[in-house]
Amino acid sequence: MSGDDRFDGGTIIAVSSNGTYSFTKPNRESITLLAGLGVEGDVHAGVTVKHRSRVAQDPTRPNLRQVHLLHEELFAEVGEHGFSVAPGDLGENVTTTGIDLLALPTGTLLHLGEDGAVVEVTGLRNPCLQIDRFQNGLLKQVVGRDESGAVVRKGGIMSVVRTGGVVRPGDAIRVVLPDGPHIPLERV
């Protein structure tokens, strides 16, 4: 385990994918992660960038956003401000509970389930205006500033698939933190 109780005891509560570009992703009984590519059949799977804004900038860049993970705890947080969000609504592939995703350092390995799937954390999702198109005002709930004025992004984390496998709701998450000094997550 990680040795840090913020990262122990995580569970997958939902998995989602979509073969076409849309903001939300329907929940599935399972998803298959493909090493070096992402979620089988998902529009964002691939070796190079697939998110439209990234493709417009440089379509040859490596895809560091193959699998999007989001913590269910965010749903309750935004719910306190009148927003209703459920698994898959914010475009994530894996919805988790019981683990502080945003505090993980870059390079963390997440072992998902018993089928051997492993993703490596690459950075923070940078929430965009599509969130306000989904529910007006929601973007301000997932991107804000802390007391020092630094930007805080709560829209989940991005990762690449190191080892493929099938991932299902109810699967456990095992965290393996990287060696050496931990590098905080930046947007990718």
Short mmCIF file of C-alpha atoms in Angstrom, two decimals:
data_model
loop_
_atom_site.label_atom_id
_atom_site.label_comp_id
_atom_site.label_asym_id
_atom_site.label_seq_id
_atom_site.Cartn_x
_atom_site.Cartn_y
_atom_site.Cartn_z
CA MET A 1 0.00 0.00 0.00
CA SER A 2 0.95 3.63 -0.12
CA GLY A 3 1.63 4.15 3.58
CA ASP A 4 -0.60 7.25 3.53
CA ASP A 5 -4.21 6.73 4.66
CA ARG A 6 -5.45 9.36 2.14
CA PHE A 7 -4.58 6.83 -0.53
CA ASP A 8 -5.64 3.54 1.06
CA GLY A 9 -9.01 1.86 0.67
CA GLY A 10 -10.12 3.33 -2.65
CA THR A 11 -12.89 1.68 -4.64
CA ILE A 12 -14.22 2.11 -8.16
CA ILE A 13 -17.93 2.98 -8.05
CA ALA A 14 -18.54 3.37 -11.81
CA VAL A 15 -16.82 3.02 -15.17
CA SER A 16 -17.83 4.96 -18.27
CA SER A 17 -16.89 5.30 -21.93
CA ASN A 18 -18.19 6.80 -25.13
CA GLY A 19 -17.19 6.12 -28.72
CA THR A 20 -18.28 9.59 -29.87
CA TYR A 21 -17.42 13.09 -28.71
CA SER A 22 -19.85 14.19 -26.03
CA PHE A 23 -19.33 15.75 -22.64
CA THR A 24 -20.93 12.97 -20.58
CA LYS A 25 -20.13 9.29 -20.84
CA PRO A 26 -22.62 6.47 -20.21
CA ASN A 27 -21.86 4.06 -17.38
CA ARG A 28 -20.83 0.52 -18.37
CA GLU A 29 -20.72 -2.86 -16.64
CA SER A 30 -16.98 -2.86 -17.37
CA ILE A 31 -14.34 -1.12 -19.45
CA THR A 32 -11.20 -2.61 -20.95
CA LEU A 33 -7.98 -0.63 -20.60
CA LEU A 34 -5.46 -1.09 -23.42
CA ALA A 35 -1.77 -0.51 -22.65
CA GLY A 36 -0.49 2.69 -24.21
CA LEU A 37 -3.90 3.60 -25.64
CA GLY A 38 -6.63 4.10 -23.05
CA VAL A 39 -10.18 2.80 -22.78
CA GLU A 40 -11.15 0.41 -25.58
CA GLY A 41 -13.78 2.02 -27.79
CA ASP A 42 -13.53 5.44 -26.12
CA VAL A 43 -13.13 8.48 -28.35
CA HIS A 44 -10.15 9.66 -26.27
CA ALA A 45 -8.14 6.44 -26.67
CA GLY A 46 -4.92 6.70 -28.63
CA VAL A 47 -1.16 7.17 -28.54
CA THR A 48 -1.42 10.85 -29.53
CA VAL A 49 -3.76 13.53 -28.15
CA LYS A 50 -7.48 13.07 -28.82
CA HIS A 51 -9.09 15.91 -26.88
CA ARG A 52 -10.20 18.44 -29.49
CA SER A 53 -8.42 21.42 -27.92
CA ARG A 54 -5.15 19.45 -27.75
CA VAL A 55 -5.48 18.19 -31.34
CA ALA A 56 -5.96 21.80 -32.53
CA GLN A 57 -2.70 22.81 -30.78
CA ASP A 58 -0.52 19.88 -31.91
CA PRO A 59 -1.99 16.52 -33.01
CA THR A 60 1.39 14.77 -32.69
CA ARG A 61 1.78 15.27 -28.92
CA PRO A 62 1.63 12.16 -26.71
CA ASN A 63 -1.77 11.43 -25.17
CA LEU A 64 -1.29 11.96 -21.42
CA ARG A 65 -5.09 11.98 -20.99
CA GLN A 66 -5.96 8.37 -21.88
CA VAL A 67 -8.01 7.65 -18.74
CA HIS A 68 -9.83 10.29 -16.68
CA LEU A 69 -10.49 9.44 -13.01
CA LEU A 70 -12.82 11.50 -10.81
CA HIS A 71 -13.60 11.22 -7.11
CA GLU A 72 -17.26 10.71 -6.15
CA GLU A 73 -16.72 12.97 -3.14
CA LEU A 74 -16.84 15.93 -5.54
CA PHE A 75 -20.51 15.16 -6.25
CA ALA A 76 -21.49 15.80 -2.62
CA GLU A 77 -19.34 18.94 -2.53
CA VAL A 78 -21.03 20.50 -5.58
CA GLY A 79 -24.39 19.20 -4.37
CA GLU A 80 -24.08 21.53 -1.38
CA HIS A 81 -24.21 24.37 -3.93
CA GLY A 82 -27.29 23.04 -5.73
CA PHE A 83 -25.67 20.99 -8.49
CA SER A 84 -26.60 17.41 -9.28
CA VAL A 85 -23.74 15.33 -10.73
CA ALA A 86 -23.54 11.56 -11.14
CA PRO A 87 -20.86 9.13 -12.39
CA GLY A 88 -19.96 9.77 -16.03
CA ASP A 89 -21.60 13.21 -16.10
CA LEU A 90 -18.27 15.07 -16.17
CA GLY A 91 -16.78 12.81 -18.84
CA GLU A 92 -14.69 10.62 -16.56
CA ASN A 93 -13.89 6.99 -17.35
CA VAL A 94 -13.43 5.84 -13.75
CA THR A 95 -15.35 7.22 -10.78
CA THR A 96 -13.68 6.48 -7.44
CA THR A 97 -14.43 6.82 -3.75
CA GLY A 98 -12.26 6.72 -0.63
CA ILE A 99 -9.04 8.02 -2.17
CA ASP A 100 -7.70 11.57 -2.39
CA LEU A 101 -6.97 11.58 -6.13
CA LEU A 102 -6.03 15.26 -6.26
CA ALA A 103 -3.26 14.78 -3.67
CA LEU A 104 -1.51 11.99 -5.59
CA PRO A 105 1.92 12.88 -6.98
CA THR A 106 2.81 12.66 -10.65
CA GLY A 107 3.92 9.15 -11.59
CA THR A 108 1.72 7.34 -9.06
CA LEU A 109 0.65 3.89 -10.23
CA LEU A 110 -2.97 2.92 -9.63
CA HIS A 111 -3.70 -0.80 -9.74
CA LEU A 112 -7.36 -1.11 -10.68
CA GLY A 113 -9.17 -4.32 -9.80
CA GLU A 114 -8.00 -7.90 -9.92
CA ASP A 115 -7.43 -8.18 -13.68
CA GLY A 116 -4.01 -6.50 -13.54
CA ALA A 117 -4.89 -3.08 -15.02
CA VAL A 118 -2.44 -0.33 -14.06
CA VAL A 119 -2.60 3.37 -14.91
CA GLU A 120 0.09 5.98 -14.27
CA VAL A 121 -1.09 9.38 -13.07
CA THR A 122 0.06 12.15 -15.43
CA GLY A 123 -1.68 15.24 -14.05
CA LEU A 124 -4.84 17.16 -13.29
CA ARG A 125 -7.77 17.54 -15.62
CA ASN A 126 -8.12 21.15 -16.66
CA PRO A 127 -11.88 21.76 -16.47
CA CYS A 128 -13.23 23.78 -19.39
CA LEU A 129 -16.32 25.77 -20.35
CA GLN A 130 -18.14 22.58 -21.38
CA ILE A 131 -18.82 22.09 -17.67
CA ASP A 132 -20.92 25.28 -17.64
CA ARG A 133 -22.76 24.07 -20.75
CA PHE A 134 -23.61 20.92 -18.79
CA GLN A 135 -24.80 22.91 -15.72
CA ASN A 136 -24.46 26.68 -15.67
CA GLY A 137 -22.17 27.83 -12.86
CA LEU A 138 -20.64 24.39 -12.21
CA LEU A 139 -17.23 25.41 -13.57
CA LYS A 140 -16.74 27.79 -10.61
CA GLN A 141 -17.27 24.82 -8.29
CA VAL A 142 -14.57 22.66 -9.90
CA VAL A 143 -12.02 25.41 -10.54
CA GLY A 144 -11.33 28.01 -7.91
CA ARG A 145 -8.59 29.62 -5.88
CA ASP A 146 -7.16 28.81 -2.49
CA GLU A 147 -6.46 31.35 0.25
CA SER A 148 -3.15 32.30 -1.36
CA GLY A 149 -4.77 32.89 -4.76
CA ALA A 150 -3.40 29.75 -6.43
CA VAL A 151 -5.69 27.97 -8.90
CA VAL A 152 -7.28 24.80 -7.52
CA ARG A 153 -8.57 22.25 -10.05
CA LYS A 154 -11.01 19.65 -8.69
CA GLY A 155 -12.06 18.02 -11.98
CA GLY A 156 -10.17 14.79 -11.43
CA ILE A 157 -6.91 13.39 -12.69
CA MET A 158 -5.60 12.07 -15.97
CA SER A 159 -3.53 8.97 -16.57
CA VAL A 160 -2.00 6.67 -19.16
CA VAL A 161 -2.48 2.91 -19.27
CA ARG A 162 0.69 0.99 -18.38
CA THR A 163 -0.91 -2.47 -18.15
CA GLY A 164 -4.22 -3.35 -19.75
CA GLY A 165 -7.11 -5.18 -18.14
CA VAL A 166 -10.82 -5.12 -17.41
CA VAL A 167 -12.07 -2.66 -14.78
CA ARG A 168 -15.48 -2.90 -13.07
CA PRO A 169 -17.53 -1.07 -10.44
CA GLY A 170 -16.67 -2.48 -7.01
CA ASP A 171 -13.02 -3.08 -7.91
CA ALA A 172 -10.42 -2.04 -5.36
CA ILE A 173 -7.74 0.56 -6.10
CA ARG A 174 -4.21 -0.04 -4.87
CA VAL A 175 -1.89 2.97 -4.85
CA VAL A 176 1.86 2.72 -5.45
CA LEU A 177 3.54 6.08 -4.88
CA PRO A 178 6.68 6.88 -6.88
CA ASP A 179 10.13 6.86 -5.30
CA GLY A 180 12.01 10.01 -4.53
CA PRO A 181 10.65 13.49 -4.10
CA HIS A 182 6.97 13.65 -4.99
CA ILE A 183 6.03 16.08 -7.73
CA PRO A 184 2.59 17.67 -7.25
CA LEU A 185 0.11 17.27 -10.09
CA GLU A 186 -0.10 19.99 -12.71
CA ARG A 187 -2.74 20.34 -15.42
CA VAL A 188 -2.25 18.21 -18.54
#
